Structure formats: structure tokens, C-alpha cells
């Protein structure tokens, strides 16, 4: 990775060993690693550098990492990965699903952490309109894609692109759930069905977070999440994805019907 292409990752953790471990791993993979042990240092780093991803511990000394993540989200579009312990209570996990783009349980596999870092940064990359138009033509020919409204969902590259060519950051669970919904438009799906359809090889989708992931998807694809155009709640039943949805794999860009 050349100097001009290097991405900067900010590690916010009050554990010096964790900071060092992650910094070493990031630098070995060609990233620039910035370190902070508290919120004050985090804000200082954000003011002085263009950060591509934040890795933050959920429990910082005398500070709430979840609240810091919410404050970052209010001011920046930077992807956030939270680090949390296996024993953390469910409501905290659900809360960080809303504030962060992904999370990892401690102790974690460094290989998995790096894979998720790569994915989050790749999905947050913004494309210029010219490149986006070229990419759209390429995707239409070479990739399996679904389109709905002004959105293009690339199932091959596992990316979501808006009509201006911007890639929207989706976590593994968000993408899997959106894929399941878009592949079955105008059909009521229960939470159990969505769980089965979206689980696959992903580990972050489980029944307690289906509703939370729906909320997160609405925030990202709906013009007004409170009155969704696409993902509609069917009270007592589940969710319905409002079509039409078009697939480039079907003859003449045929609309999917289920």
C-alpha cells in the first residue's frame, strides 16, 4: 500500500497493551495507526488527521465508549468498530448496534479484526460520479445486482451504492439482512424467516438484533426512517420490503416477484 493510499485508523482504548497490539497489526497491514487512551485524546486526533476508521473500547476508564461513539456519529461519518467483553449485558450490545458499524468481542482473533477493518473501510470509500457511472455499467454486466428506488445493491461485491455513486457503509449483518429483504419484495417475512435467510456465515445476526438492524438499515436507506418507503413493519407479523426490485440477472432487467 503506497503512502498516498494509506488509510488512517484511530484506536481508542485505555489498555496500553491493546493499543500496542492493534497498532502493530495495523502498521503491518499498511495502515497508519493513531492512538488515544480517552475521549479527549480521541477528539484531538480527529481534529488533526483524516481518520478512515475508529476502533473504540466500550468501557474506557471513567468514560462510556458507547456515548463517545454516539457523539462521533453526530459529528462525523467515520465508521466505528466497538470492542466489548463477552459478558456484557444484552441491552448494551443492542445499544452499540445503533451507535457503531460493527463490534468485536474480547478476546478477539486478530485475523478477524483485520478482515472487518478492511471491509468497513472498503465500504465507506466514496466514489466520484464519473467513476461511479463507469462502475455502474461494469456492475450491470459482471455482477449480480438488485436495484430499488435510487439504490444499487451489488450482491457480488457486497456493496450498497446510491444514485450519486457513493458507497454506503453496511456491516456484515446489515448487508445480509438487506439482501434477504430485497430478494423477497412485497412479501411479509417473520423475524425467524429473516434470521434464517440472513444468518449464512455471518455471526452478528441473531434474533435479538433483527429489529435493531432494521432500524439501522432504515437510517441508511430511507429518506425518512420514521415513515419508511422500503422496509415496512407489519405489526404482529414481521417486515415487508416494498418493491419493485429489479435484478440485472433477469431478462430485460425484469422485476422480481415473489
C-alpha positions as semicolon CSV with decimal commas, in nm:
position;residue;x (nm);y (nm);z (nm)
1;X;0,000;0,000;0,000
2;X;0,161;0,329;-0,112
3;X;0,183;0,634;0,113
4;X;-0,085;0,815;-0,089
5;X;-0,326;0,524;-0,048
6;X;-0,267;0,455;0,320
7;X;-0,573;0,476;0,542
8;X;-0,563;0,601;0,899
9;X;-0,718;0,403;1,183
10;X;-0,767;0,557;1,528
11;X;-0,753;0,315;1,823
12;X;-0,927;0,442;2,139
13;X;-0,856;0,214;2,436
14;X;-0,731;0,274;2,789
15;X;-0,539;-0,055;2,783
16;X;-0,186;0,019;2,661
17;X;-0,129;-0,344;2,562
18;X;-0,439;-0,347;2,340
19;X;-0,337;-0,018;2,179
20;X;0,009;-0,152;2,105
21;X;-0,121;-0,485;1,975
22;X;-0,365;-0,321;1,735
23;X;-0,117;-0,054;1,626
24;X;0,144;-0,316;1,537
25;X;-0,109;-0,525;1,342
26;X;-0,243;-0,221;1,156
27;X;0,102;-0,097;1,060
28;X;0,200;-0,442;0,935
29;X;-0,103;-0,429;0,703
30;X;-0,003;-0,087;0,570
31;X;-0,233;0,134;0,775
32;X;-0,141;0,446;0,969
33;X;-0,229;0,386;1,336
34;X;-0,321;0,671;1,571
35;X;-0,369;0,603;1,941
36;X;-0,582;0,756;2,216
37;X;-0,649;0,640;2,570
38;X;-0,950;0,861;2,639
39;X;-1,210;1,083;2,478
40;X;-1,003;1,399;2,500
41;X;-0,715;1,242;2,309
42;X;-0,962;1,096;2,059
43;X;-1,105;1,439;1,972
44;X;-0,754;1,582;1,941
45;X;-0,659;1,308;1,696
46;X;-0,979;1,360;1,495
47;X;-0,905;1,732;1,466
48;X;-0,555;1,672;1,334
49;X;-0,597;1,382;1,091
50;X;-0,829;1,238;0,828
51;X;-0,937;0,919;1,003
52;X;-1,088;0,634;0,798
53;X;-1,198;0,414;1,090
54;X;-1,224;0,430;1,469
55;X;-1,172;0,124;1,688
56;X;-1,306;0,201;2,036
57;X;-1,332;0,011;2,361
58;X;-1,685;0,006;2,502
59;X;-1,562;0,056;2,859
60;X;-1,299;0,326;2,899
61;X;-1,172;0,439;3,236
62;X;-1,422;0,692;3,374
63;X;-1,586;0,721;3,031
64;X;-1,862;0,550;2,836
65;X;-1,732;0,436;2,497
66;X;-2,088;0,398;2,370
67;X;-2,166;0,762;2,445
68;X;-1,843;0,870;2,277
69;X;-1,942;0,669;1,970
70;X;-2,279;0,847;1,961
71;X;-2,104;1,185;1,981
72;X;-1,869;1,087;1,698
73;X;-2,168;0,975;1,492
74;X;-2,333;1,316;1,540
75;X;-2,028;1,497;1,400
76;X;-1,858;1,257;1,161
77;X;-1,938;0,986;0,906
78;X;-1,641;0,777;1,016
79;X;-1,709;0,401;1,054
80;X;-1,680;0,282;1,415
81;X;-1,588;-0,063;1,542
82;X;-1,652;-0,123;1,912
83;X;-1,457;-0,365;2,128
84;X;-1,660;-0,526;2,406
85;X;-1,641;-0,814;2,651
86;X;-1,833;-1,139;2,607
87;X;-2,007;-1,089;2,940
88;X;-2,159;-0,751;2,856
89;X;-2,535;-0,737;2,906
90;X;-2,769;-0,767;2,608
91;X;-2,907;-0,414;2,623
92;X;-2,557;-0,274;2,589
93;X;-2,498;-0,491;2,283
94;X;-2,823;-0,368;2,130
95;X;-2,725;-0,011;2,212
96;X;-2,390;-0,035;2,039
97;X;-2,564;-0,187;1,736
98;X;-2,724;0,156;1,697
99;X;-2,410;0,363;1,761
100;X;-2,143;0,156;1,588
101;X;-2,098;-0,002;1,245
102;X;-1,953;-0,325;1,380
103;X;-1,826;-0,473;1,704
104;X;-1,587;-0,742;1,821
105;X;-1,595;-0,946;2,138
106;X;-1,284;-0,976;2,355
107;X;-1,077;-1,186;2,339
108;X;-1,076;-1,146;1,963
109;X;-0,900;-1,303;1,669
110;X;-0,659;-1,054;1,516
111;X;-0,720;-1,208;1,177
112;X;-1,095;-1,146;1,206
113;X;-1,042;-0,792;1,335
114;X;-0,824;-0,708;1,035
115;X;-1,075;-0,862;0,793
116;X;-1,355;-0,649;0,939
117;X;-1,136;-0,339;0,930
118;X;-1,067;-0,397;0,560
119;X;-1,440;-0,445;0,493
120;X;-1,554;-0,137;0,684
121;X;-1,300;0,092;0,518
122;X;-1,369;-0,050;0,172
123;X;-1,744;0,000;0,210
124;X;-1,704;0,358;0,333
125;X;-1,497;0,467;0,032
126;X;-1,663;0,743;-0,165
127;X;-1,661;0,731;-0,546
128;X;-1,664;1,030;-0,780
129;X;-1,974;1,048;-1,006
130;X;-1,763;0,975;-1,317
131;X;-1,606;0,665;-1,165
132;X;-1,943;0,565;-1,020
133;X;-2,107;0,577;-1,363
134;X;-1,831;0,362;-1,508
135;X;-1,861;0,125;-1,216
136;X;-2,239;0,103;-1,255
137;X;-2,205;-0,011;-1,619
138;X;-1,942;-0,265;-1,518
139;X;-2,153;-0,396;-1,232
140;X;-2,457;-0,426;-1,453
141;X;-2,263;-0,655;-1,685
142;X;-2,040;-0,853;-1,450
143;X;-2,206;-0,854;-1,106
144;X;-2,537;-0,974;-0,972
145;X;-2,714;-0,656;-0,868
146;X;-3,053;-0,555;-0,733
147;X;-3,192;-0,204;-0,774
148;X;-3,474;-0,038;-0,583
149;X;-3,559;0,329;-0,575
150;X;-3,230;0,513;-0,624
151;X;-3,022;0,232;-0,471
152;X;-2,800;-0,033;-0,631
153;X;-2,727;-0,341;-0,418
154;X;-2,431;-0,534;-0,554
155;X;-2,464;-0,890;-0,426
156;X;-2,132;-0,996;-0,577
157;X;-1,916;-0,722;-0,426
158;X;-2,150;-0,696;-0,122
159;X;-2,182;-0,319;-0,154
160;X;-2,464;-0,065;-0,150
161;X;-2,437;0,236;-0,381
162;X;-2,662;0,540;-0,410
163;X;-2,753;0,721;-0,730
164;X;-2,462;0,964;-0,685
165;X;-2,208;0,683;-0,677
166;X;-2,142;0,687;-0,303
167;X;-2,084;0,357;-0,125
168;X;-2,279;0,331;0,199
169;X;-2,114;0,153;0,490
170;X;-2,301;-0,165;0,585
171;X;-2,192;-0,412;0,848
172;X;-2,196;-0,782;0,766
173;X;-2,529;-0,827;0,940
174;X;-2,689;-0,522;0,779
175;X;-2,592;-0,632;0,429
176;X;-2,713;-0,989;0,483
177;X;-3,047;-0,867;0,615
178;X;-3,095;-0,613;0,333
179;X;-3,010;-0,882;0,079
180;X;-3,271;-1,117;0,228
181;X;-3,535;-0,845;0,222
182;X;-3,459;-0,724;-0,132
183;X;-3,462;-1,077;-0,271
184;X;-3,818;-1,123;-0,139
185;X;-4,000;-0,796;-0,214
186;X;-4,368;-0,740;-0,136
187;X;-4,373;-1,042;0,091
188;X;-4,422;-1,043;0,469
189;X;-4,128;-1,212;0,640
190;X;-4,122;-1,304;1,007
191;X;-3,820;-1,236;1,224
192;X;-3,750;-1,609;1,228
193;X;-3,753;-1,624;0,847
194;X;-3,525;-1,321;0,822
195;X;-3,291;-1,479;1,073
196;X;-3,269;-1,800;0,868
197;X;-3,224;-1,613;0,539
198;X;-2,960;-1,372;0,660
199;X;-2,760;-1,583;0,902
200;X;-2,539;-1,760;0,645
201;X;-2,177;-1,739;0,755
202;X;-2,234;-1,413;0,942
203;X;-2,214;-1,420;1,320
204;X;-2,364;-1,083;1,412
205;X;-2,722;-1,160;1,304
206;X;-2,928;-1,316;1,581
207;X;-3,295;-1,285;1,670
208;X;-3,243;-1,018;1,936
209;X;-3,086;-0,782;1,684
210;X;-3,317;-0,821;1,382
211;X;-3,526;-0,523;1,495
212;X;-3,214;-0,321;1,571
213;X;-3,060;-0,397;1,233
214;X;-3,388;-0,293;1,068
215;X;-3,364;0,042;1,247
216;X;-3,006;0,086;1,130
217;X;-3,092;-0,002;0,770
218;X;-3,378;0,248;0,772
219;X;-3,140;0,519;0,889
220;X;-2,916;0,444;0,593
221;X;-3,155;0,388;0,301
222;X;-3,478;0,568;0,389
223;X;-3,533;0,939;0,322
224;X;-3,739;0,945;0,642
225;X;-3,674;0,644;0,870
226;X;-3,994;0,717;1,066
227;X;-4,208;0,675;0,753
228;X;-4,010;0,418;0,554
229;X;-4,058;0,379;0,181
230;X;-3,891;0,038;0,156
231;X;-3,876;-0,153;0,487
232;X;-4,227;-0,157;0,631
233;X;-4,333;-0,304;0,966
234;X;-4,622;-0,550;0,962
235;X;-4,732;-0,541;1,323
236;X;-4,752;-0,881;1,484
237;X;-4,616;-1,046;1,171
238;X;-4,275;-0,914;1,074
239;X;-4,144;-0,694;0,793
240;X;-4,220;-0,632;0,426
241;X;-3,980;-0,487;0,168
242;X;-4,178;-0,264;-0,067
243;X;-4,091;-0,322;-0,433
244;X;-4,038;-0,301;-0,715
245;X;-3,691;-0,458;-0,706
246;X;-3,509;-0,517;-1,033
247;X;-3,233;-0,768;-1,099
248;X;-2,974;-0,740;-1,377
249;X;-2,963;-1,121;-1,397
250;X;-3,321;-1,140;-1,522
251;X;-3,414;-1,093;-1,884
252;X;-3,468;-0,726;-1,977
253;X;-3,399;-0,620;-1,619
254;X;-3,717;-0,796;-1,509
255;X;-3,883;-0,706;-1,182
256;X;-3,854;-0,965;-0,905
257;X;-4,186;-1,108;-0,796
258;X;-4,233;-1,345;-0,505
